[in-house]
Amino acid sequence: MKKPILMLFIAGIIVCFLYIGTKPVAALAWGDSDGGRQTYSLQEISEGALGDKITFNSIVIADSDYEWHERVNGSEIGKGTIRNELVFVGAREDTGINAGVDNVWNGSEIAVEDGKTYLVRLYVHNNSLYGMDSVAEDTRVWFNIPSVSDKEIRVNGYISSSNASPSEYIDYVDFTSDVPFHLEYQYGSALLENGGIGKGGGIQLSDNIVNARSAVEGLSDGGVLIGYDALDGRVPGCYQYANYVTIKVKVVYDYEFSVETKVRLADSKDNTWQDSIEAKVGDKVEFQIQYENISDYMQEGVAIKDVLPANLHYIEGTAKLYNVLYPDGLTFDEGTVVTTGVRIGDYTIGSNAFIRITAEVVDDNLARGSNILYNWGQAGVGSTVIQDYATVIVYNDKVFKLIILGLTILIFICLVFIGILLAKKRRLEHSSVRPMGGKDKK
């Protein structure tokens, strides 16, 4: 008898584990300092289920609430009312358009794109019915934006209050992409909107709202104070005193690729690409910018730009692209590679490409002595740009040449003058010599 009971017990445990492993658990999407607060329907809250207790974001509208609300209030539940306050952090793309209650917020996960900016919202609602007679004190909010690069980044939002129960609340939204990325908080973007101090466009909050404290340290004094009449931490109960806090973050894809810039003298017997060479005014030099996809995914719309310094002039028609499609080089008709840059296509994992150009060393504003000319080669994928440089060392001996030229001219003039003097002396000597005569013979 004991054996069948034991087998049933073990089977039950296995079923429980399978059930827990496959069933979504709401508690994983939110939390608080009490380890999981009680939730209330709209009807329960309205009928005084909270009593004198101050608590935040604990209303989960039940199916029965819709019929109850229409029967009691003679209207439907207002558009834009948060159906599940446990999910109080959400995100949406910042399109520049605020549709109010028609805004669609992603409460658990949002797929993001490179270079786009997103709004992250935190909803703060003191669920008490008693308005100014039931004010939450020292109410603070903040966000944690991890300083990481990944394909999924979780942004946590926090609420705390000294006289609320629970005293601390947490929720999150996950940003996801197929390409590793990081999030950049947009400084000055924190905004509080409510029917009081934040009415009519909102009031700006301090940038201390981001990464105020670590979740491990305890959060009661982190973040920034909010409030209804002032930023004093006082938040009355009921829907009319609800608060909406937003920040902006920018998504930056962390594309993995490499860039290498090299140089060599054009038409030289030594075709080796170097990091640095010596040249003189009038020489032609070649530059090579190599891009390589070192990631584990396709990279689209790769761009290359050569940033030539002063005293290196691009020679029109010399820019060529070398890759698997153009092993002998593809010539560009325009010199955009040294102005705005050029798109060179899409590249699979491990593939690469070269851009080569020729420039002439000139003397536009060379300084006296040794000049190091830095030529930067840039590659960009999305909003990520990586660069590398090669140098051309040019010795400017113009002053020395002028001195030599001046001395040469002076010596020449001196020699001419000496020649004239010698010639004159010889003429004088010649004219002073008298012919010798003899006596006449008789």
XYZ file of C-alpha atoms in Angstrom, residues 37-46 50 55-62 65 77 81-87 123 125-129 238-239:
36
model
C 1.276 42.356 -2.001
C -2.423 41.621 -2.055
C -4.311 42.838 -5.105
C -7.810 44.307 -5.241
C -10.541 44.640 -7.837
C -11.969 48.069 -8.580
C -15.161 47.112 -6.759
C -13.255 45.928 -3.694
C -11.301 49.180 -3.489
C -14.484 51.227 -3.934
C -8.134 48.883 1.996
C -0.775 51.201 -0.697
C 0.336 51.835 -4.265
C -0.443 50.135 -7.549
C -2.400 47.151 -6.255
C -5.576 47.334 -8.364
C -6.146 44.589 -10.910
C -9.455 45.196 -12.676
C -11.569 42.047 -12.672
C -15.655 45.308 -12.574
C -14.423 52.371 -17.028
C -7.286 53.380 -16.937
C -4.480 50.995 -16.019
C -6.076 47.527 -15.990
C -3.261 45.845 -14.056
C -1.350 48.188 -11.758
C 1.184 45.527 -10.872
C 2.588 46.202 -14.351
C 2.723 54.919 -13.066
C -1.271 55.583 -7.873
C -2.041 55.788 -4.177
C -4.993 53.377 -4.073
C -6.598 54.881 -0.985
C -10.089 56.346 -1.400
C -7.560 58.237 -5.412
C -7.357 58.296 -9.208
